[in-house]
C-alpha cells in the first residue's frame, strides 16, 4: 500500500520550527495585550452563506477556493414522534394514553429506555395498585430499519421485565419500530419479534451547506452580531490565531491550510469605530509588531477604496472602460467586467496586466468624505513616523472592504509577497443581517511571517538554541531509571527544561546524546544517589562540577 502523506498544500510543523511559530504567536499576543485586544476563537467551519454574503460570490476565494460540503440530511426524530402521537391519538384514543407517551420525567427506567433509543412506551391497561396490567408497547423511532434498532428493542424488553422501576412486570410487552416510509426496508434484518411500522411524512431536515473558513473576519463579525457585542456601546478589539483553508495552487508561501494572526476593531459608530484614528492605530500596531519581531524591509502599501457609493461609481467607470477591452481578456475578466468589474483588478493572468494598467484608478472616484478620511489616516501615520507607499491599484480580493485598504509586503517572499492584508469594512455587519458596526482589521499570514524570519539567519540560530534543554539526566544502569525519573521530576517542577536519558545507554552514548540536545548532563550513578552529590558537566565550557542535590535546580538555573 502506498504510504500516506500530508495532503497537498498542507504540512506538518515539527520542532524546532514549531518553536519559532510559538515565539511569534507569543510576541503577537504580547503586542495585542498592550493595545488592549482580547482573544476570540470562532469555529473552523461556518454556514457557507456567511462567506458568500461577506467575502463576495464573485471573489476568487468564494467562487473557486472554498472547501464546501453538504452536511447531509438530518433525521428529525422530534417531528416524527410528535406527528405519530397526534396521528395515533386521533385514530385510536384508547390505545394511546398521552400522559404515558409524553412522559418527560426521568424515572430510572425511562432514562435507560432512552439510552437504548426507545423513546416511548404506550400502554393499554389498568392500574392495579402500584402496577400496570395489560399490554405495553415499547416504541422506537428510527430513520432506518436496522439490526441495531431491532436488538435495542429486544434489550429494552428484557430490561422492562427485569427492572422493577419499569412497573411492567405484570405486562405483556410488544415491540414497535417506526421508520419513515421513505426508508427502504432492509430484507436481511430479522424482524420476527417486532412490528415494523412505516410512517408517512417528511422527517429529514434539509441539509446545510458548510465551509471551512477561508478567512476569519466574517466569523468574527458573525459572532459580534450573534452575541450582541455592540450592545455594550464600546469598541470591540478582538484578535485571533488559527488555521484558514483555501484551495489555491500550492507554492512557496501559499498553502491550502495556512495560518493567520488577525485582529478586528469593530463597534457602533458612537464608539468611534469609523474614526480614521482607528485605522492609523491598527497600522501603527502592525509596524510595532513587525519591528519587535525583528522583521526588516517591509513595505506598507496603502489605498482607499472609498464608501459603498464611491465603489459603485468606480465599478460603473470600470464597467464602461472594460466594454472595448474585456473581449481581449481572460474568461474570468470577461465575466467580471459585467458582474463585478472591481474584481478584474485581482486578475493574475500576465497577458491581461498591460490592459489592467490602463483602467481608471479608484482615487478618482472618491467623494469628499472618503478623501478627508484617508487624509486623516495618512496624517496620523506621518505623525507617528510609520512609513507607507500609496498604491491606487490595491483593492484587495474580498468584497467587504470600504475606505482604507492595506498590505504589508516583503521583498524576501518572492511571488507571494503579501505578509499581511487588511482594511476597513463599514458595511459588513449589515450585509450579514447585523446592526451598523463599522470596523477595521487585518490578517497576517503566519506561514509567510515564519518564512521571512527564517530567511533572517540570526533568528534561525536563536531558535535552534532555544530548543536545547537545560539539563540531561543520565542514569547509569537500568536500576537507576526510577531514581532518574524522580530527579528529573524535581528539576522540572523547579521550572527547568529537562531531558531524561535511559539507564540502558552506555556512558559514552549518554554524553553524545546529551551534547546534541542539552546544555549540560547530570550523571546519576549509584554513588551519586547514595551521597546526594551529583556530577554536572557543562558542554559549552567543558567544566565538570559536583553539586549537592538540594542545590542542583538553582545551579542549573544559573
Ligand atoms: P487576505 O489578504 O485574504 O485577507 O489574507 C491575509 C493574509 O493571509 C495574506 O496577506 C497572506 O499573508 C495570508 N494568506 C492568504 N492566503 C494564503 C495562503 N493560501 N497561504 C498562505 N498564506 C496566505 C484576509 O483574510 C482578511 N480576512 C484580512 C482582514 C481582516 N481584513 C479585515 N480584517
mmCIF file of N, CA, C and O and ligand atoms in Angstrom, residues 9 11 55 61 65 214-218 240 244-265 396-398 400-401 406-408 413 416-425 428 439-449, ligand 1:
data_model
loop_
_atom_site.group_PDB
_atom_site.id
_atom_site.type_symbol
_atom_site.label_atom_id
_atom_site.label_comp_id
_atom_site.label_asym_id
_atom_site.label_seq_id
_atom_site.Cartn_x
_atom_site.Cartn_y
_atom_site.Cartn_z
ATOM 1 N N UNK A 9 -0.616 20.817 -0.208
ATOM 2 C CA UNK A 9 -0.975 22.153 0.273
ATOM 3 C C UNK A 9 -1.123 22.241 1.785
ATOM 4 O O UNK A 9 -1.396 23.303 2.319
ATOM 5 N N UNK A 11 0.796 20.901 5.602
ATOM 6 C CA UNK A 11 2.105 20.404 6.049
ATOM 7 C C UNK A 11 2.140 20.251 7.555
ATOM 8 O O UNK A 11 1.329 20.816 8.274
ATOM 9 N N UNK A 55 -17.531 37.909 2.004
ATOM 10 C CA UNK A 55 -16.343 37.963 1.137
ATOM 11 C C UNK A 55 -16.773 38.241 -0.312
ATOM 12 O O UNK A 55 -16.095 38.958 -1.044
ATOM 13 N N UNK A 61 -11.841 33.732 -3.834
ATOM 14 C CA UNK A 61 -11.957 32.913 -2.621
ATOM 15 C C UNK A 61 -13.276 32.134 -2.632
ATOM 16 O O UNK A 61 -13.284 30.918 -2.470
ATOM 17 N N UNK A 65 -12.194 28.778 -4.340
ATOM 18 C CA UNK A 65 -11.205 28.249 -3.392
ATOM 19 C C UNK A 65 -11.755 27.657 -2.110
ATOM 20 O O UNK A 65 -10.992 27.240 -1.253
ATOM 21 N N UNK A 214 -12.292 30.313 4.973
ATOM 22 C CA UNK A 214 -11.157 30.743 4.161
ATOM 23 C C UNK A 214 -10.496 31.970 4.771
ATOM 24 O O UNK A 214 -9.403 32.369 4.360
ATOM 25 N N UNK A 215 -11.148 32.583 5.726
ATOM 26 C CA UNK A 215 -10.642 33.761 6.433
ATOM 27 C C UNK A 215 -11.503 33.918 7.678
ATOM 28 O O UNK A 215 -12.516 33.235 7.832
ATOM 29 N N UNK A 216 -11.108 34.817 8.581
ATOM 30 C CA UNK A 216 -11.761 34.837 9.891
ATOM 31 C C UNK A 216 -12.590 36.087 10.180
ATOM 32 O O UNK A 216 -13.277 36.161 11.192
ATOM 33 N N UNK A 217 -12.505 37.091 9.299
ATOM 34 C CA UNK A 217 -13.234 38.333 9.586
ATOM 35 C C UNK A 217 -14.745 38.082 9.596
ATOM 36 O O UNK A 217 -15.464 38.550 10.492
ATOM 37 N N UNK A 218 -15.220 37.308 8.622
ATOM 38 C CA UNK A 218 -16.657 37.037 8.531
ATOM 39 C C UNK A 218 -17.139 36.332 9.804
ATOM 40 O O UNK A 218 -18.183 36.683 10.358
ATOM 41 N N UNK A 240 -7.307 36.959 16.795
ATOM 42 C CA UNK A 240 -7.412 35.512 16.643
ATOM 43 C C UNK A 240 -6.136 34.961 16.041
ATOM 44 O O UNK A 240 -5.410 35.677 15.335
ATOM 45 N N UNK A 244 -6.663 28.669 8.376
ATOM 46 C CA UNK A 244 -7.678 29.037 7.380
ATOM 47 C C UNK A 244 -7.458 28.093 6.192
ATOM 48 O O UNK A 244 -6.383 27.505 6.057
ATOM 49 N N UNK A 245 -8.455 28.000 5.326
ATOM 50 C CA UNK A 245 -8.384 26.991 4.252
ATOM 51 C C UNK A 245 -8.803 27.586 2.915
ATOM 52 O O UNK A 245 -9.908 28.128 2.799
ATOM 53 N N UNK A 246 -7.917 27.478 1.926
ATOM 54 C CA UNK A 246 -8.274 27.925 0.569
ATOM 55 C C UNK A 246 -7.670 26.936 -0.417
ATOM 56 O O UNK A 246 -6.492 26.579 -0.295
ATOM 57 N N UNK A 247 -8.483 26.534 -1.389
ATOM 58 C CA UNK A 247 -7.982 25.582 -2.371
ATOM 59 C C UNK A 247 -7.239 26.350 -3.458
ATOM 60 O O UNK A 247 -7.725 26.531 -4.557
ATOM 61 N N UNK A 248 -6.048 26.827 -3.129
ATOM 62 C CA UNK A 248 -5.238 27.559 -4.089
ATOM 63 C C UNK A 248 -4.155 26.625 -4.609
ATOM 64 O O UNK A 248 -3.897 25.575 -4.020
ATOM 65 N N UNK A 249 -3.497 27.031 -5.700
ATOM 66 C CA UNK A 249 -2.413 26.199 -6.203
ATOM 67 C C UNK A 249 -1.218 26.358 -5.264
ATOM 68 O O UNK A 249 -0.714 27.470 -5.081
ATOM 69 N N UNK A 250 -0.778 25.269 -4.620
ATOM 70 C CA UNK A 250 0.279 25.420 -3.618
ATOM 71 C C UNK A 250 1.601 25.848 -4.246
ATOM 72 O O UNK A 250 1.945 25.410 -5.349
ATOM 73 N N UNK A 251 2.297 26.704 -3.577
ATOM 74 C CA UNK A 251 3.653 27.094 -3.956
ATOM 75 C C UNK A 251 4.290 27.703 -2.717
ATOM 76 O O UNK A 251 3.654 27.756 -1.667
ATOM 77 N N UNK A 252 5.541 28.171 -2.837
ATOM 78 C CA UNK A 252 6.199 28.730 -1.659
ATOM 79 C C UNK A 252 5.351 29.876 -1.083
ATOM 80 O O UNK A 252 4.975 30.800 -1.805
ATOM 81 N N UNK A 253 5.032 29.785 0.185
ATOM 82 C CA UNK A 253 4.261 30.852 0.825
ATOM 83 C C UNK A 253 2.771 30.780 0.552
ATOM 84 O O UNK A 253 2.015 31.651 0.973
ATOM 85 N N UNK A 254 2.341 29.750 -0.193
ATOM 86 C CA UNK A 254 0.901 29.622 -0.441
ATOM 87 C C UNK A 254 0.481 28.183 -0.189
ATOM 88 O O UNK A 254 0.972 27.263 -0.850
ATOM 89 N N UNK A 255 -0.389 28.006 0.756
ATOM 90 C CA UNK A 255 -0.785 26.666 1.175
ATOM 91 C C UNK A 255 -2.299 26.557 1.181
ATOM 92 O O UNK A 255 -2.995 27.562 1.117
ATOM 93 N N UNK A 256 -2.789 25.326 1.286
ATOM 94 C CA UNK A 256 -4.240 25.146 1.313
ATOM 95 C C UNK A 256 -4.765 25.216 2.743
ATOM 96 O O UNK A 256 -5.887 25.613 2.973
ATOM 97 N N UNK A 257 -3.936 24.786 3.675
ATOM 98 C CA UNK A 257 -4.214 25.142 5.072
ATOM 99 C C UNK A 257 -3.088 26.062 5.487
ATOM 100 O O UNK A 257 -1.914 25.673 5.453
ATOM 101 N N UNK A 258 -3.429 27.285 5.825
ATOM 102 C CA UNK A 258 -2.408 28.236 6.253
ATOM 103 C C UNK A 258 -2.910 28.901 7.528
ATOM 104 O O UNK A 258 -4.066 28.750 7.905
ATOM 105 N N UNK A 259 -2.024 29.630 8.164
ATOM 106 C CA UNK A 259 -2.382 30.217 9.463
ATOM 107 C C UNK A 259 -2.437 31.733 9.386
ATOM 108 O O UNK A 259 -1.639 32.345 8.676
ATOM 109 N N UNK A 260 -3.370 32.275 10.104
ATOM 110 C CA UNK A 260 -3.423 33.735 10.196
ATOM 111 C C UNK A 260 -3.385 34.169 11.660
ATOM 112 O O UNK A 260 -3.960 33.520 12.537
ATOM 113 N N UNK A 261 -2.724 35.302 11.856
ATOM 114 C CA UNK A 261 -2.853 36.031 13.121
ATOM 115 C C UNK A 261 -3.587 37.301 12.724
ATOM 116 O O UNK A 261 -3.086 38.071 11.900
ATOM 117 N N UNK A 262 -4.774 37.507 13.250
ATOM 118 C CA UNK A 262 -5.547 38.660 12.791
ATOM 119 C C UNK A 262 -6.190 39.398 13.941
ATOM 120 O O UNK A 262 -6.207 38.915 15.086
ATOM 121 N N UNK A 263 -6.690 40.561 13.635
ATOM 122 C CA UNK A 263 -7.392 41.341 14.662
ATOM 123 C C UNK A 263 -8.442 42.216 14.002
ATOM 124 O O UNK A 263 -8.307 42.587 12.830
ATOM 125 N N UNK A 264 -9.490 42.491 14.753
ATOM 126 C CA UNK A 264 -10.579 43.332 14.252
ATOM 127 C C UNK A 264 -10.943 44.349 15.332
ATOM 128 O O UNK A 264 -10.991 44.011 16.517
ATOM 129 N N UNK A 265 -11.184 45.577 14.888
ATOM 130 C CA UNK A 265 -11.709 46.618 15.793
ATOM 131 C C UNK A 265 -13.081 46.965 15.241
ATOM 132 O O UNK A 265 -13.189 47.428 14.104
ATOM 133 N N UNK A 396 -7.744 44.804 -2.984
ATOM 134 C CA UNK A 396 -7.890 43.599 -2.157
ATOM 135 C C UNK A 396 -8.936 42.642 -2.729
ATOM 136 O O UNK A 396 -9.888 43.052 -3.358
ATOM 137 N N UNK A 397 -8.695 41.363 -2.475
ATOM 138 C CA UNK A 397 -9.518 40.337 -3.127
ATOM 139 C C UNK A 397 -10.791 39.952 -2.391
ATOM 140 O O UNK A 397 -11.319 38.868 -2.611
ATOM 141 N N UNK A 398 -11.274 40.796 -1.499
ATOM 142 C CA UNK A 398 -12.508 40.476 -0.766
ATOM 143 C C UNK A 398 -13.461 41.655 -0.932
ATOM 144 O O UNK A 398 -13.041 42.809 -0.929
ATOM 145 N N UNK A 400 -15.797 42.956 0.991
ATOM 146 C CA UNK A 400 -16.369 43.756 2.081
ATOM 147 C C UNK A 400 -15.649 45.063 2.370
ATOM 148 O O UNK A 400 -16.100 45.845 3.195
ATOM 149 N N UNK A 401 -14.538 45.319 1.691
ATOM 150 C CA UNK A 401 -13.762 46.497 2.069
ATOM 151 C C UNK A 401 -14.407 47.816 1.675
ATOM 152 O O UNK A 401 -15.045 47.926 0.625
ATOM 153 N N UNK A 406 -5.045 47.980 2.920
ATOM 154 C CA UNK A 406 -3.581 47.979 3.019
ATOM 155 C C UNK A 406 -3.017 46.573 2.933
ATOM 156 O O UNK A 406 -3.726 45.584 3.140
ATOM 157 N N UNK A 407 -1.751 46.513 2.585
ATOM 158 C CA UNK A 407 -0.985 45.264 2.649
ATOM 159 C C UNK A 407 0.418 45.611 3.100
ATOM 160 O O UNK A 407 0.922 46.689 2.762
ATOM 161 N N UNK A 408 1.016 44.736 3.876
ATOM 162 C CA UNK A 408 2.440 44.865 4.170
ATOM 163 C C UNK A 408 3.119 43.813 3.298
ATOM 164 O O UNK A 408 2.795 42.623 3.417
ATOM 165 N N UNK A 413 9.866 37.444 0.057
ATOM 166 C CA UNK A 413 8.871 36.375 -0.051
ATOM 167 C C UNK A 413 8.653 35.858 -1.474
ATOM 168 O O UNK A 413 7.946 34.871 -1.668
ATOM 169 N N UNK A 416 4.592 35.402 -3.697
ATOM 170 C CA UNK A 416 3.550 35.628 -2.680
ATOM 171 C C UNK A 416 4.093 36.611 -1.656
ATOM 172 O O UNK A 416 4.456 36.255 -0.553
ATOM 173 N N UNK A 417 4.157 37.893 -2.063
ATOM 174 C CA UNK A 417 4.914 38.826 -1.231
ATOM 175 C C UNK A 417 4.083 39.545 -0.175
ATOM 176 O O UNK A 417 4.594 40.379 0.547
ATOM 177 N N UNK A 418 2.772 39.242 -0.083
ATOM 178 C CA UNK A 418 1.948 39.907 0.934
ATOM 179 C C UNK A 418 2.085 39.195 2.274
ATOM 180 O O UNK A 418 1.650 38.062 2.444
ATOM 181 N N UNK A 419 2.724 39.893 3.191
ATOM 182 C CA UNK A 419 2.919 39.357 4.536
ATOM 183 C C UNK A 419 1.597 39.409 5.293
ATOM 184 O O UNK A 419 1.291 38.549 6.116
ATOM 185 N N UNK A 420 0.840 40.431 5.009
ATOM 186 C CA UNK A 420 -0.452 40.588 5.680
ATOM 187 C C UNK A 420 -1.322 41.531 4.871
ATOM 188 O O UNK A 420 -0.828 42.277 4.024
ATOM 189 N N UNK A 421 -2.609 41.468 5.136
ATOM 190 C CA UNK A 421 -3.521 42.366 4.423
ATOM 191 C C UNK A 421 -4.694 42.713 5.297
ATOM 192 O O UNK A 421 -5.015 42.002 6.262
ATOM 193 N N UNK A 422 -5.328 43.832 4.970
ATOM 194 C CA UNK A 422 -6.493 44.199 5.768
ATOM 195 C C UNK A 422 -7.147 45.463 5.260
ATOM 196 O O UNK A 422 -6.835 45.940 4.167
ATOM 197 N N UNK A 423 -8.055 45.959 6.071
ATOM 198 C CA UNK A 423 -8.739 47.179 5.697
ATOM 199 C C UNK A 423 -10.011 47.378 6.499
ATOM 200 O O UNK A 423 -10.327 46.606 7.411
ATOM 201 N N UNK A 424 -10.716 48.412 6.080
ATOM 202 C CA UNK A 424 -11.952 48.814 6.751
ATOM 203 C C UNK A 424 -13.140 48.116 6.081
ATOM 204 O O UNK A 424 -13.102 47.848 4.873
ATOM 205 N N UNK A 425 -14.171 47.810 6.860
ATOM 206 C CA UNK A 425 -15.351 47.127 6.281
ATOM 207 C C UNK A 425 -16.605 47.692 6.929
ATOM 208 O O UNK A 425 -17.247 47.033 7.728
ATOM 209 N N UNK A 428 -20.050 45.640 6.430
ATOM 210 C CA UNK A 428 -20.063 44.168 6.503
ATOM 211 C C UNK A 428 -21.142 43.640 7.445
ATOM 212 O O UNK A 428 -21.895 42.719 7.100
ATOM 213 N N UNK A 439 -15.904 48.717 11.018
ATOM 214 C CA UNK A 439 -14.745 48.067 11.632
ATOM 215 C C UNK A 439 -13.536 48.111 10.721
ATOM 216 O O UNK A 439 -13.631 48.461 9.541
ATOM 217 N N UNK A 440 -12.417 47.786 11.314
ATOM 218 C CA UNK A 440 -11.183 47.666 10.530
ATOM 219 C C UNK A 440 -10.351 46.542 11.126
ATOM 220 O O UNK A 440 -10.402 46.308 12.353
ATOM 221 N N UNK A 441 -9.649 45.828 10.264
ATOM 222 C CA UNK A 441 -8.844 44.731 10.785
ATOM 223 C C UNK A 441 -7.822 44.278 9.768
ATOM 224 O O UNK A 441 -7.683 44.862 8.688
ATOM 225 N N UNK A 442 -7.129 43.233 10.141
ATOM 226 C CA UNK A 442 -6.076 42.703 9.263
ATOM 227 C C UNK A 442 -5.865 41.244 9.576
ATOM 228 O O UNK A 442 -6.318 40.761 10.621
ATOM 229 N N UNK A 443 -5.179 40.564 8.685
ATOM 230 C CA UNK A 443 -4.711 39.209 8.996
ATOM 231 C C UNK A 443 -3.298 39.056 8.453
ATOM 232 O O UNK A 443 -3.024 39.389 7.296
ATOM 233 N N UNK A 444 -2.442 38.565 9.335
ATOM 234 C CA UNK A 444 -1.057 38.301 8.958
ATOM 235 C C UNK A 444 -0.974 36.850 8.515
ATOM 236 O O UNK A 444 -1.543 35.978 9.168
ATOM 237 N N UNK A 445 -0.295 36.598 7.407
ATOM 238 C CA UNK A 445 -0.046 35.214 7.003
ATOM 239 C C UNK A 445 1.096 34.680 7.854
ATOM 240 O O UNK A 445 2.256 35.032 7.631
ATOM 241 N N UNK A 446 0.752 33.847 8.834
ATOM 242 C CA UNK A 446 1.775 33.380 9.783
ATOM 243 C C UNK A 446 2.847 32.545 9.074
ATOM 244 O O UNK A 446 4.035 32.659 9.373
ATOM 245 N N UNK A 447 2.404 31.731 8.102
ATOM 246 C CA UNK A 447 3.386 30.919 7.356
ATOM 247 C C UNK A 447 4.427 31.830 6.694
ATOM 248 O O UNK A 447 5.617 31.534 6.656
ATOM 249 N N UNK A 448 3.920 32.947 6.165
ATOM 250 C CA UNK A 448 4.831 33.866 5.455
ATOM 251 C C UNK A 448 5.715 34.635 6.421
ATOM 252 O O UNK A 448 6.868 34.950 6.112
ATOM 253 N N UNK A 449 5.171 34.939 7.592
ATOM 254 C CA UNK A 449 5.975 35.610 8.618
ATOM 255 C C UNK A 449 7.140 34.706 9.013
ATOM 256 O O UNK A 449 8.281 35.141 9.145
HETATM 257 P P1 LIG B 1 -6.234 38.139 2.865
HETATM 258 O O1 LIG B 1 -5.452 39.177 2.152
HETATM 259 O O2 LIG B 1 -7.072 37.258 2.051
HETATM 260 O O3 LIG B 1 -7.126 38.903 3.927
HETATM 261 O O4 LIG B 1 -5.256 37.250 3.732
HETATM 262 C C1 LIG B 1 -4.392 37.850 4.670
HETATM 263 C C2 LIG B 1 -3.021 37.223 4.601
HETATM 264 O O5 LIG B 1 -3.136 35.817 4.768
HETATM 265 C C3 LIG B 1 -2.312 37.386 3.272
HETATM 266 O O6 LIG B 1 -1.670 38.640 3.182
HETATM 267 C C4 LIG B 1 -1.298 36.256 3.325
HETATM 268 O O7 LIG B 1 -0.181 36.640 4.097
HETATM 269 C C5 LIG B 1 -2.061 35.190 4.091
HETATM 270 N N1 LIG B 1 -2.581 34.190 3.134
HETATM 271 C C6 LIG B 1 -3.676 34.267 2.372
HETATM 272 N N2 LIG B 1 -3.823 33.146 1.630
HETATM 273 C C7 LIG B 1 -2.787 32.349 1.935
HETATM 274 C C8 LIG B 1 -2.366 31.043 1.524
HETATM 275 N N3 LIG B 1 -3.068 30.328 0.649
HETATM 276 N N4 LIG B 1 -1.239 30.537 2.048
HETATM 277 C C9 LIG B 1 -0.511 31.238 2.962
HETATM 278 N N5 LIG B 1 -0.869 32.454 3.397
HETATM 279 C C10 LIG B 1 -1.989 33.012 2.895
HETATM 280 C C11 LIG B 1 -7.975 38.294 4.800
HETATM 281 O O8 LIG B 1 -8.000 37.115 5.009
HETATM 282 C C12 LIG B 1 -8.816 39.261 5.585
HETATM 283 N N6 LIG B 1 -9.734 38.499 6.455
HETATM 284 C C13 LIG B 1 -7.966 40.206 6.389
HETATM 285 C C14 LIG B 1 -8.775 41.185 7.164
HETATM 286 C C15 LIG B 1 -9.058 41.137 8.478
HETATM 287 N N7 LIG B 1 -9.375 42.244 6.664
HETATM 288 C C16 LIG B 1 -10.026 42.874 7.635
HETATM 289 N N8 LIG B 1 -9.838 42.196 8.725
#
